[in-house]
mmCIF file of C-alpha atoms in Angstrom:
data_model
loop_
_atom_site.group_PDB
_atom_site.id
_atom_site.type_symbol
_atom_site.label_atom_id
_atom_site.label_comp_id
_atom_site.label_asym_id
_atom_site.label_seq_id
_atom_site.Cartn_x
_atom_site.Cartn_y
_atom_site.Cartn_z
ATOM 1 C CA MET A 1 9.067 -23.658 12.054
ATOM 2 C CA THR A 2 6.228 -21.911 8.704
ATOM 3 C CA ARG A 3 4.906 -19.125 9.068
ATOM 4 C CA LYS A 4 0.634 -18.831 8.988
ATOM 5 C CA THR A 5 -0.276 -16.968 5.779
ATOM 6 C CA ARG A 6 -2.445 -13.934 7.177
ATOM 7 C CA SER A 7 -6.091 -14.581 6.036
ATOM 8 C CA TYR A 8 -7.962 -10.545 5.588
ATOM 9 C CA ASP A 9 -11.627 -10.827 5.722
ATOM 10 C CA PRO A 10 -12.913 -9.964 2.188
ATOM 11 C CA ALA A 11 -16.233 -8.342 3.353
ATOM 12 C CA LYS A 12 -14.238 -5.448 5.838
ATOM 13 C CA VAL A 13 -11.760 -5.251 3.445
ATOM 14 C CA ARG A 14 -14.395 -4.217 0.249
ATOM 15 C CA ALA A 15 -15.531 -2.087 3.268
ATOM 16 C CA ALA A 16 -12.234 -0.571 3.338
ATOM 17 C CA LEU A 17 -11.010 -0.524 0.327
ATOM 18 C CA GLY A 18 -14.600 1.283 -0.123
ATOM 19 C CA ALA A 19 -14.347 4.327 2.581
ATOM 20 C CA GLN A 20 -9.780 4.115 1.582
ATOM 21 C CA THR A 21 -11.641 5.326 -2.067
ATOM 22 C CA GLU A 22 -14.017 7.963 -0.918
ATOM 23 C CA ALA A 23 -11.825 10.098 0.569
ATOM 24 C CA LEU A 24 -9.224 10.057 -2.149
ATOM 25 C CA ARG A 25 -11.738 11.075 -4.080
ATOM 26 C CA THR A 26 -12.934 13.449 -1.051
ATOM 27 C CA ALA A 27 -8.863 15.112 -1.134
ATOM 28 C CA VAL A 28 -9.101 15.030 -5.066
ATOM 29 C CA HIS A 29 -11.977 17.085 -5.331
ATOM 30 C CA ARG A 30 -10.329 19.523 -2.056
ATOM 31 C CA LEU A 31 -7.887 19.181 -4.613
ATOM 32 C CA CYS A 32 -8.956 20.072 -7.609
ATOM 33 C CA ASP A 33 -11.281 22.724 -5.695
ATOM 34 C CA ASP A 34 -8.339 24.393 -4.746
ATOM 35 C CA PRO A 35 -7.846 27.922 -6.450
ATOM 36 C CA GLY A 36 -3.848 27.022 -6.508
ATOM 37 C CA ALA A 37 -5.273 23.553 -8.674
ATOM 38 C CA GLU A 38 -3.110 24.855 -10.909
ATOM 39 C CA ARG A 39 0.425 25.512 -9.281
ATOM 40 C CA LEU A 40 -0.486 21.678 -5.858
ATOM 41 C CA LEU A 41 -0.957 19.791 -9.233
ATOM 42 C CA GLU A 42 2.699 20.428 -10.529
ATOM 43 C CA ALA A 43 4.353 20.490 -6.666
ATOM 44 C CA PRO A 44 6.487 17.596 -7.020
ATOM 45 C CA THR A 45 5.648 13.560 -5.119
ATOM 46 C CA ARG A 46 8.410 11.971 -2.510
ATOM 47 C CA LEU A 47 8.794 8.913 -5.993
ATOM 48 C CA GLY A 48 10.908 9.923 -8.147
ATOM 49 C CA ASP A 49 9.903 13.172 -10.653
ATOM 50 C CA TRP A 50 6.231 12.122 -10.306
ATOM 51 C CA ARG A 51 4.211 14.917 -10.329
ATOM 52 C CA VAL A 52 1.104 16.015 -8.480
ATOM 53 C CA ARG A 53 -0.019 14.583 -11.557
ATOM 54 C CA GLU A 54 1.170 11.482 -11.984
ATOM 55 C CA LEU A 55 0.463 10.288 -8.451
ATOM 56 C CA LEU A 56 -3.164 10.514 -9.079
ATOM 57 C CA ALA A 57 -2.946 8.602 -12.764
ATOM 58 C CA HIS A 58 -1.106 6.608 -11.271
ATOM 59 C CA LEU A 59 -3.626 5.814 -8.883
ATOM 60 C CA ALA A 60 -6.103 5.878 -10.479
ATOM 61 C CA ALA A 61 -5.960 3.075 -12.488
ATOM 62 C CA GLN A 62 -5.266 1.389 -9.709
ATOM 63 C CA LEU A 63 -8.886 2.029 -9.208
ATOM 64 C CA ALA A 64 -10.176 1.344 -12.347
ATOM 65 C CA TRP A 65 -7.633 -2.097 -12.085
ATOM 66 C CA LEU A 66 -9.855 -4.855 -12.405
ATOM 67 C CA PRO A 67 -13.944 -4.128 -13.682
ATOM 68 C CA GLY A 68 -13.681 -6.029 -15.489
ATOM 69 C CA ARG A 69 -10.359 -7.946 -15.810
ATOM 70 C CA PRO A 70 -11.445 -11.537 -16.887
ATOM 71 C CA ALA A 71 -10.289 -14.462 -15.349
ATOM 72 C CA ALA A 72 -7.325 -16.178 -14.895
ATOM 73 C CA PRO A 73 -6.836 -19.142 -17.747
ATOM 74 C CA GLU A 74 -6.930 -22.619 -15.903
ATOM 75 C CA GLN A 75 -2.857 -23.229 -17.552
ATOM 76 C CA GLY A 76 -2.543 -19.481 -17.000
ATOM 77 C CA LEU A 77 0.512 -17.707 -14.519
ATOM 78 C CA ALA A 78 1.931 -19.252 -11.202
ATOM 79 C CA PRO A 79 -0.339 -18.679 -8.058
ATOM 80 C CA LEU A 80 1.254 -15.121 -5.955
ATOM 81 C CA GLY A 81 0.668 -15.058 -2.344
ATOM 82 C CA LEU A 82 0.461 -11.125 -0.704
ATOM 83 C CA THR A 83 3.905 -10.859 0.649
ATOM 84 C CA GLY A 84 5.413 -12.637 -2.777
ATOM 85 C CA TRP A 85 3.672 -9.788 -4.519
ATOM 86 C CA VAL A 86 4.856 -6.884 -2.090
ATOM 87 C CA ALA A 87 8.469 -8.722 -2.339
ATOM 88 C CA GLN A 88 7.477 -8.487 -6.189
ATOM 89 C CA VAL A 89 6.041 -5.369 -6.578
ATOM 90 C CA GLY A 90 8.867 -3.496 -7.182
ATOM 91 C CA THR A 91 9.996 -4.971 -9.904
ATOM 92 C CA GLN A 92 7.164 -3.704 -12.354
ATOM 93 C CA ALA A 93 8.782 -0.533 -11.132
ATOM 94 C CA GLU A 94 9.526 0.653 -14.797
ATOM 95 C CA GLN A 95 6.644 -0.383 -16.957
ATOM 96 C CA VAL A 96 4.107 1.391 -13.343
ATOM 97 C CA ASP A 97 6.085 4.461 -13.952
ATOM 98 C CA ALA A 98 5.355 4.328 -17.912
ATOM 99 C CA GLN A 99 1.690 3.550 -17.411
ATOM 100 C CA ALA A 100 1.058 6.791 -14.542
ATOM 101 C CA ARG A 101 2.868 8.938 -17.329
ATOM 102 C CA GLU A 102 0.580 7.259 -20.615
ATOM 103 C CA GLN A 103 -1.881 8.324 -18.367
ATOM 104 C CA SER A 104 -1.138 11.493 -16.789
ATOM 105 C CA VAL A 105 -1.357 12.688 -20.272
ATOM 106 C CA ALA A 106 -4.138 10.995 -21.616
ATOM 107 C CA GLY A 107 -6.686 11.803 -18.482
ATOM 108 C CA PHE A 108 -5.113 13.972 -16.338
ATOM 109 C CA ALA A 109 -3.468 16.037 -18.078
ATOM 110 C CA GLY A 110 -6.239 19.028 -18.399
ATOM 111 C CA ALA A 111 -8.235 21.453 -15.889
ATOM 112 C CA PRO A 112 -8.133 20.883 -12.448
ATOM 113 C CA ARG A 113 -12.540 20.109 -13.118
ATOM 114 C CA GLU A 114 -11.678 17.270 -15.385
ATOM 115 C CA LEU A 115 -9.569 15.360 -13.425
ATOM 116 C CA ALA A 116 -11.865 15.416 -11.107
ATOM 117 C CA ALA A 117 -13.597 14.311 -13.480
ATOM 118 C CA ALA A 118 -11.517 11.299 -14.359
ATOM 119 C CA PHE A 119 -10.943 10.455 -11.012
ATOM 120 C CA ASP A 120 -14.204 9.841 -9.963
ATOM 121 C CA GLU A 121 -14.724 7.557 -13.241
ATOM 122 C CA ALA A 122 -12.142 4.977 -11.311
ATOM 123 C CA ALA A 123 -13.317 4.876 -8.351
ATOM 124 C CA GLY A 124 -17.109 4.226 -9.130
ATOM 125 C CA ALA A 125 -16.299 1.440 -11.868
ATOM 126 C CA LEU A 126 -14.357 -0.272 -8.428
ATOM 127 C CA PHE A 127 -17.701 1.343 -6.275
ATOM 128 C CA GLY A 128 -20.018 -0.359 -9.270
ATOM 129 C CA ILE A 129 -17.755 -4.001 -8.668
ATOM 130 C CA LEU A 130 -17.560 -4.135 -4.816
ATOM 131 C CA ALA A 131 -20.770 -5.733 -4.389
ATOM 132 C CA GLY A 132 -21.112 -7.289 -7.262
ATOM 133 C CA PRO A 133 -20.351 -11.102 -9.088
ATOM 134 C CA GLU A 134 -16.961 -10.292 -9.868
ATOM 135 C CA VAL A 135 -15.013 -9.842 -6.606
ATOM 136 C CA LEU A 136 -18.277 -12.031 -4.028
ATOM 137 C CA ASP A 137 -16.735 -14.703 -5.664
ATOM 138 C CA GLU A 138 -13.181 -14.574 -3.712
ATOM 139 C CA LYS A 139 -11.629 -17.853 -5.614
ATOM 140 C CA ARG A 140 -11.963 -16.147 -9.089
ATOM 141 C CA ARG A 141 -8.900 -16.089 -10.381
ATOM 142 C CA VAL A 142 -6.675 -13.056 -11.975
ATOM 143 C CA GLU A 143 -3.513 -12.266 -14.216
ATOM 144 C CA ILE A 144 -1.274 -10.144 -12.849
ATOM 145 C CA ARG A 145 2.161 -9.615 -14.322
ATOM 146 C CA LEU A 146 3.698 -11.481 -11.326
ATOM 147 C CA GLY A 147 1.547 -14.478 -11.513
ATOM 148 C CA SER A 148 -2.297 -15.054 -10.873
ATOM 149 C CA MET A 149 -3.610 -13.979 -7.505
ATOM 150 C CA THR A 150 -7.092 -14.463 -5.750
ATOM 151 C CA VAL A 151 -9.657 -12.283 -6.247
ATOM 152 C CA ALA A 152 -9.834 -11.761 -3.134
ATOM 153 C CA ASP A 153 -5.779 -11.372 -2.536
ATOM 154 C CA LEU A 154 -6.374 -8.704 -5.129
ATOM 155 C CA LEU A 155 -8.582 -6.286 -2.906
ATOM 156 C CA VAL A 156 -5.748 -6.447 -0.277
ATOM 157 C CA THR A 157 -3.230 -5.135 -2.565
ATOM 158 C CA ARG A 158 -5.764 -2.486 -3.861
ATOM 159 C CA LEU A 159 -5.760 -1.272 -0.081
ATOM 160 C CA VAL A 160 -1.850 -1.706 -0.822
ATOM 161 C CA GLU A 161 -2.249 1.095 -2.597
ATOM 162 C CA THR A 162 -4.685 3.426 -1.750
ATOM 163 C CA VAL A 163 -3.080 3.714 1.493
ATOM 164 C CA VAL A 164 0.253 3.638 1.065
ATOM 165 C CA HIS A 165 -0.190 7.046 -2.407
ATOM 166 C CA ALA A 166 -2.908 8.496 0.161
ATOM 167 C CA ASP A 167 -0.281 9.242 2.368
ATOM 168 C CA ASP A 168 2.134 10.603 -0.402
ATOM 169 C CA LEU A 169 -0.608 12.672 -1.412
ATOM 170 C CA ALA A 170 -0.966 14.444 1.797
ATOM 171 C CA ALA A 171 3.303 14.457 1.695
ATOM 172 C CA ALA A 172 2.953 15.583 -1.545
ATOM 173 C CA LEU A 173 0.281 18.842 -0.467
ATOM 174 C CA GLY A 174 1.318 19.497 2.571
ATOM 175 C CA TRP A 175 -1.369 18.609 4.503
ATOM 176 C CA ALA A 176 -1.880 17.020 7.868
ATOM 177 C CA PRO A 177 -1.961 12.705 7.846
ATOM 178 C CA PHE A 178 -4.249 11.151 5.030
ATOM 179 C CA PRO A 179 -7.745 10.338 6.960
ATOM 180 C CA HIS A 180 -7.315 6.519 6.131
ATOM 181 C CA ASP A 181 -9.955 4.056 6.816
ATOM 182 C CA ARG A 182 -8.622 2.587 10.148
ATOM 183 C CA PHE A 183 -9.235 -0.715 9.341
ATOM 184 C CA ALA A 184 -7.722 -0.594 5.683
ATOM 185 C CA LEU A 185 -4.244 1.371 7.008
ATOM 186 C CA ALA A 186 -3.970 -1.880 10.037
ATOM 187 C CA SER A 187 -4.213 -4.033 7.006
ATOM 188 C CA VAL A 188 -1.243 -2.554 5.307
ATOM 189 C CA CYS A 189 0.593 -2.160 8.278
ATOM 190 C CA ARG A 190 -0.049 -6.496 8.899
ATOM 191 C CA LEU A 191 0.367 -7.502 5.586
ATOM 192 C CA LEU A 192 3.897 -5.291 5.506
ATOM 193 C CA ALA A 193 4.539 -6.945 8.832
ATOM 194 C CA ASP A 194 4.132 -10.097 7.383
ATOM 195 C CA ALA A 195 6.584 -8.975 4.619
ATOM 196 C CA LEU A 196 9.440 -8.079 6.446
ATOM 197 C CA ALA A 197 9.068 -11.673 8.444
ATOM 198 C CA ASP A 198 8.905 -13.531 4.947
ATOM 199 C CA GLN A 199 12.200 -11.297 4.146
ATOM 200 C CA VAL A 200 14.200 -11.993 6.996
ATOM 201 C CA PRO A 201 12.787 -14.728 8.596
ATOM 202 C CA GLY A 202 14.887 -15.753 11.965
ATOM 203 C CA GLY A 203 13.626 -15.097 15.642
ATOM 204 C CA ALA A 204 15.375 -12.651 17.462
ATOM 205 C CA VAL A 205 13.156 -9.728 16.618
ATOM 206 C CA GLU A 206 10.225 -8.915 17.633
ATOM 207 C CA LEU A 207 8.637 -6.101 15.327
ATOM 208 C CA ARG A 208 5.944 -5.015 17.918
ATOM 209 C CA VAL A 209 3.437 -2.195 15.338
ATOM 210 C CA PRO A 210 0.350 -1.933 18.752
ATOM 211 C CA PRO A 211 -2.277 -2.436 18.088
ATOM 212 C CA VAL A 212 -2.247 -3.794 14.712
ATOM 213 C CA ALA A 213 0.989 -6.120 14.309
ATOM 214 C CA VAL A 214 3.690 -8.332 15.514
ATOM 215 C CA VAL A 215 5.950 -10.731 14.561
ATOM 216 C CA GLN A 216 9.282 -11.798 14.617
ATOM 217 C CA ALA A 217 12.348 -11.540 12.091
ATOM 218 C CA VAL A 218 15.604 -11.348 11.551
ATOM 219 C CA PRO A 219 18.329 -14.106 11.996
ATOM 220 C CA GLY A 220 19.504 -14.943 15.134
ATOM 221 C CA PRO A 221 18.658 -16.666 18.518
ATOM 222 C CA ARG A 222 14.944 -17.150 19.394
ATOM 223 C CA HIS A 223 13.139 -16.469 22.773
ATOM 224 C CA THR A 224 10.876 -18.647 23.743
ATOM 225 C CA ARG A 225 8.964 -16.948 26.942
ATOM 226 C CA GLY A 226 9.123 -13.542 28.655
ATOM 227 C CA THR A 227 10.479 -9.977 27.510
ATOM 228 C CA PRO A 228 12.631 -10.433 23.920
ATOM 229 C CA PRO A 229 15.769 -9.406 24.008
ATOM 230 C CA ASN A 230 14.986 -7.551 21.053
ATOM 231 C CA VAL A 231 12.258 -5.104 20.490
ATOM 232 C CA VAL A 232 11.190 -2.879 17.506
ATOM 233 C CA GLU A 233 7.905 -0.311 18.316
ATOM 234 C CA MET A 234 6.844 2.362 16.822
ATOM 235 C CA ASP A 235 3.246 3.301 15.198
ATOM 236 C CA GLN A 236 1.495 2.323 12.231
ATOM 237 C CA LEU A 237 2.028 5.469 10.131
ATOM 238 C CA THR A 238 6.186 5.428 11.078
ATOM 239 C CA TRP A 239 5.934 1.828 9.943
ATOM 240 C CA LEU A 240 4.386 2.311 6.528
ATOM 241 C CA ARG A 241 7.069 4.686 6.121
ATOM 242 C CA LEU A 242 9.522 2.529 7.171
ATOM 243 C CA ALA A 243 8.380 -1.030 4.938
ATOM 244 C CA THR A 244 7.793 1.760 2.151
ATOM 245 C CA GLY A 245 11.002 3.810 1.852
ATOM 246 C CA ARG A 246 9.619 7.065 2.589
ATOM 247 C CA GLN A 247 11.366 7.437 5.764
ATOM 248 C CA GLU A 248 14.152 6.757 6.344
ATOM 249 C CA TRP A 249 15.278 4.702 9.828
ATOM 250 C CA ALA A 250 17.823 7.179 11.082
ATOM 251 C CA GLU A 251 15.407 9.920 10.513
ATOM 252 C CA ALA A 252 13.080 7.991 12.254
ATOM 253 C CA VAL A 253 14.937 7.571 15.541
ATOM 254 C CA GLU A 254 16.170 11.457 15.423
ATOM 255 C CA ALA A 255 12.962 11.907 15.948
ATOM 256 C CA ALA A 256 11.905 9.615 18.992
ATOM 257 C CA GLN A 257 9.636 7.807 16.539
ATOM 258 C CA ILE A 258 11.144 4.459 17.282
ATOM 259 C CA SER A 259 11.677 2.334 20.060
ATOM 260 C CA ALA A 260 14.514 -0.029 19.888
ATOM 261 C CA SER A 261 16.611 -2.373 22.637
ATOM 262 C CA GLY A 262 19.041 -5.166 22.293
ATOM 263 C CA GLU A 263 22.501 -4.920 20.158
ATOM 264 C CA ARG A 264 20.238 -6.797 16.812
ATOM 265 C CA SER A 265 17.250 -4.096 17.089
ATOM 266 C CA ASP A 266 18.601 -2.232 14.341
ATOM 267 C CA LEU A 267 16.390 -3.799 11.087
ATOM 268 C CA SER A 268 17.616 -0.425 8.368
ATOM 269 C CA GLY A 269 19.673 -3.060 7.145
ATOM 270 C CA PHE A 270 16.326 -4.938 5.809
ATOM 271 C CA LEU A 271 13.900 -1.970 4.652
ATOM 272 C CA PRO A 272 12.304 -1.272 2.908
ATOM 273 C CA VAL A 273 9.834 -4.497 2.336
ATOM 274 C CA LEU A 274 8.550 -2.986 -0.189
ATOM 275 C CA ARG A 275 9.431 -0.645 -2.681
#
């Protein structure tokens, strides 16, 4: 059975992206105003050999990507949906890494105050278009390396970038969990759950991420009524980290962050869904 593609309210996405970006901007200023800012900017992250500098450079690039981007030509790249983007974005890791390093040498290599100003500029570019004609035309398409996306979908991918990497930033700095915009976090968790269902289609396991997502995945017998024989349940942040490879399944199970029942309920072989 073909799954119905989930839609995201464009107005709510724009509002959530603005709020999530402002929360990130506040966090960057908190970091850069810290007496130990130089040391903190050199701190390692859970993203290979990226320091906090490279992480912030990447985030700024993602925020500033859409402003001024020309519309896709009529005979451009093939259309790309959101779960397709999740499945394929990891193939661009080398280019993303190179871009972050180039950006960190440019606007993000200086003193903390200069870095904060550079991040403000990127955030300001995004804020400037969120209420403008570029994004209000929801059917307008733009091209990325992987294909042609609607602006509405492209903004959802920016939610993914800002939510996932805000969590990376908090982890690198040893801060409490990041104060994510609720709609932003919920939307990213739903998209990652849908991506699992697309990448591992089936009805043998029901994944529950209350209160935002329930999907069925994994080949095998599909239940039709009552409680499914294989159920996996966890909170939003745990799912976010498992689905993006930030946390190992065994670690989450050991920490009692996952409730799993049924012989098929181990999803470790299907994760991460976004690399």
